[in-house]
C-alpha positions as a Python dict, from the first residue, in 0.01 Angstrom:
ca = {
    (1, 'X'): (0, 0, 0),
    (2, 'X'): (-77, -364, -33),
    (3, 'X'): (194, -620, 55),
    (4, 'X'): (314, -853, -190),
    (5, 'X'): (142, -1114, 44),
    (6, 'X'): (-201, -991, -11),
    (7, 'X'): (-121, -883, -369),
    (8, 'X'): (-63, -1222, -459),
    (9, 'X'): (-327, -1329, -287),
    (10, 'X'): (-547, -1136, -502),
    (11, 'X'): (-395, -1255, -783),
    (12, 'X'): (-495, -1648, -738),
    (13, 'X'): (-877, -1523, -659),
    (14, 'X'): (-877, -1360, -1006),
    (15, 'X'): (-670, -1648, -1131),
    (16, 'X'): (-911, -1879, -1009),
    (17, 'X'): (-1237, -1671, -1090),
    (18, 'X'): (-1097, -1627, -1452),
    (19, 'X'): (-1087, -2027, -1506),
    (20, 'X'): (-1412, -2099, -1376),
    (21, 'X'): (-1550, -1782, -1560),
    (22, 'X'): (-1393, -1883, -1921),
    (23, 'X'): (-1536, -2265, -1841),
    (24, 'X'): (-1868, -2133, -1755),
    (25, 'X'): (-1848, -1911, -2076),
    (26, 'X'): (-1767, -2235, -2268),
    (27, 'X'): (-2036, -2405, -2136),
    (28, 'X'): (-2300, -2190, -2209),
    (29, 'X'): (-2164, -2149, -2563),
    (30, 'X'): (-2176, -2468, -2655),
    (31, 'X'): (-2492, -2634, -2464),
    (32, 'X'): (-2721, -2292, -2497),
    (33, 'X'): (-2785, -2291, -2151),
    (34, 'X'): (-2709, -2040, -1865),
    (35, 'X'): (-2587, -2244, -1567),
    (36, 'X'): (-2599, -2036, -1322),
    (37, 'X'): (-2966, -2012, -1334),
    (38, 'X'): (-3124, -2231, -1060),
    (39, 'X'): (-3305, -2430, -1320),
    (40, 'X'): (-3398, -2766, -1258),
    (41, 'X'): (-3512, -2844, -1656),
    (42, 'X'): (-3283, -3144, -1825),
    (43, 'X'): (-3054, -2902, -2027),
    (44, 'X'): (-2929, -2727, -1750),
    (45, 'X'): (-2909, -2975, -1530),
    (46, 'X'): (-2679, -3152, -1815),
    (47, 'X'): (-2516, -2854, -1871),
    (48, 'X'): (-2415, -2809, -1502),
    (49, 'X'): (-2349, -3184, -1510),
    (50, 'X'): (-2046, -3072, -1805),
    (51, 'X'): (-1940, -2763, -1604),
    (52, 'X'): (-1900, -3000, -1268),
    (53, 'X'): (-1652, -3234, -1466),
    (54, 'X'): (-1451, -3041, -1695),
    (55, 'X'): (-1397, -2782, -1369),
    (56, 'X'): (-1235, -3079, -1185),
    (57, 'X'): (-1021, -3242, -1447),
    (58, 'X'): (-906, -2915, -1563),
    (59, 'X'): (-851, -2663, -1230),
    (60, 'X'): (-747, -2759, -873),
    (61, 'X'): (-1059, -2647, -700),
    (62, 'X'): (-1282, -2787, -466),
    (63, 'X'): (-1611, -2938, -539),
    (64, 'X'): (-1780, -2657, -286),
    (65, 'X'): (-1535, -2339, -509),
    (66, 'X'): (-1661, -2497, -797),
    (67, 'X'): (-2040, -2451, -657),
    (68, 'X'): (-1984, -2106, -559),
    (69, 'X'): (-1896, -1958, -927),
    (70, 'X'): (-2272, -2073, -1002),
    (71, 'X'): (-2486, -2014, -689),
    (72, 'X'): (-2467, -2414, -620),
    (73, 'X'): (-2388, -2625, -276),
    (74, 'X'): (-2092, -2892, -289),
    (75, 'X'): (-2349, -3165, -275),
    (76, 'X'): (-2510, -3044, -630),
    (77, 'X'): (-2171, -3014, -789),
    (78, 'X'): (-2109, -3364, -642),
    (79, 'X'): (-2354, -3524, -752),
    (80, 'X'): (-2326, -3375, -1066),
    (81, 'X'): (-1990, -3506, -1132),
    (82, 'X'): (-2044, -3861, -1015),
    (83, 'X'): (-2319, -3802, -1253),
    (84, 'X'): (-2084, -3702, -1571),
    (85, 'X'): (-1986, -4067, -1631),
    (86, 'X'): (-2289, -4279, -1694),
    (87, 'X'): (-2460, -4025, -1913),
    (88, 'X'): (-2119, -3961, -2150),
    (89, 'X'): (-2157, -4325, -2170),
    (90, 'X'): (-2517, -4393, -2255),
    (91, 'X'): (-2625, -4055, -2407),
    (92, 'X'): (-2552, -3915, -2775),
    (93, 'X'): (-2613, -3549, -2726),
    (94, 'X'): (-2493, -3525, -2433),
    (95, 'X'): (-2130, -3696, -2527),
    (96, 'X'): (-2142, -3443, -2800),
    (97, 'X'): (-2216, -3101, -2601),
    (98, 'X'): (-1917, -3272, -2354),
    (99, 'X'): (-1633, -3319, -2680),
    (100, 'X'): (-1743, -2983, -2800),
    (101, 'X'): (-1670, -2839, -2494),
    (102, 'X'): (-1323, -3043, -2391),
    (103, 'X'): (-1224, -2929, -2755),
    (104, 'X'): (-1285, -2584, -2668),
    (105, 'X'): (-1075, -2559, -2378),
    (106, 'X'): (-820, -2760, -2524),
    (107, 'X'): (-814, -2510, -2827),
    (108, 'X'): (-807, -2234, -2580),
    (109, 'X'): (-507, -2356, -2383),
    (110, 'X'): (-313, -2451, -2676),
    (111, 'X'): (-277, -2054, -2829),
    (112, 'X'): (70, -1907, -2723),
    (113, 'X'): (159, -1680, -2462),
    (114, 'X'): (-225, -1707, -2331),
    (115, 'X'): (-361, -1486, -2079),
    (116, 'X'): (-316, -1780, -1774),
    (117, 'X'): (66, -1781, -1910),
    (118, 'X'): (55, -1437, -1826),
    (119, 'X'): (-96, -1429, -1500),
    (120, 'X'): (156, -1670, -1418),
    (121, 'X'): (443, -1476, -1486),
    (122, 'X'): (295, -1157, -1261),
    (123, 'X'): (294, -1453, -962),
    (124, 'X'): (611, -1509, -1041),
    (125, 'X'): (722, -1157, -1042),
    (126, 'X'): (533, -1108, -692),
    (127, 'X'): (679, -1423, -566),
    (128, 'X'): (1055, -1327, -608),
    (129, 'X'): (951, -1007, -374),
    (130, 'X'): (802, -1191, -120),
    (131, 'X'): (989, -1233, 239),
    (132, 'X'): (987, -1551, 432),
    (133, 'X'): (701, -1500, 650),
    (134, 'X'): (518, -1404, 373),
    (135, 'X'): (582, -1725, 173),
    (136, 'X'): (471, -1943, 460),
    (137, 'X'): (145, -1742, 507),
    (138, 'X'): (98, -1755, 137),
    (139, 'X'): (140, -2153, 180),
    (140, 'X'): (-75, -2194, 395),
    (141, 'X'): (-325, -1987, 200),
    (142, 'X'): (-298, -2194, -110),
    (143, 'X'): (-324, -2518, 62),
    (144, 'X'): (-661, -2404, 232),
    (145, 'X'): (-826, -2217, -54),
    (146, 'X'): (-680, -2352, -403),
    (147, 'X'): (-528, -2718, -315),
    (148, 'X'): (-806, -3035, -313),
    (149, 'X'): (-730, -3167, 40),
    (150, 'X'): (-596, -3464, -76),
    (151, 'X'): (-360, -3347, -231),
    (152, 'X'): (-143, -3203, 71),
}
């Protein structure tokens, strides 16, 4: 049997999988490109460009866990997302593929009693089982895997 410790460990890997999956799936939707392809042509290149920014300013992970969910190095997802910027500013379609997608996920957070709010209540079901040592370990696990290191 699996100790709450590793149970809940599980849980933030799906956790995490699940928001990079739904803002890959929005992504796709709404530019018609498949970004996990290792395409280099403009579309996917913007659309990986939208994924890279809206998968910082809306989950806590990492510019190198953000690369793994599409078969992409830190340094691509990087550059990507210095990259968001300059062409929201300058470039029409692009802008517009980027608002259609914010206003996706903002549509998709705002329904009640959403699938993250439950997910969060299992954690916090696991949580209230979990001994001391376990806590710490857990910690410590968050902090390396799901926390931006500045943010310690």
């Amino acid at each position: 049997m699996e100790t709450p410790h590793e149970l809940l460990n599980a849980e933030l890997k799906m956790r995490k999988d699940n928001e990079l999956k739904n803002i890959i799936s929005v992504v796709n939707r709404v530019t018609g490109q498949d970004i996990t392809t290792r395409s280099r042509v403009r579309p996917v290149a913007d659309a990986v460009k939208i994924y890279s920014s809206l998968a910082r300013k809306f989950t806590p992970y990492t510019f190198e866990q953000i690369g793994e969910s599409i078969n992409r190095n830190y340094a691509t997802i990087l550059h990507a997302f210095n990259c968001y910027d300059d062409l929201y500013k300058t470039e029409v379609e692009f802008r517009e593929y980027a608002k259609s997608c914010i206003e996706t996920i903002h549509n998709a957070n705002s329904v009640e009693d959403s699938p993250r709010d439950i997910e969060l209540d299992k954690i916090k079901g696991l949580l209230e089982i979990c001994t001391t040592e376990e806590l710490k370990k857990l910690k410590r696990n968050i902090y390396k895997n799901f926390i931006p290191s500045g943010n310690k």
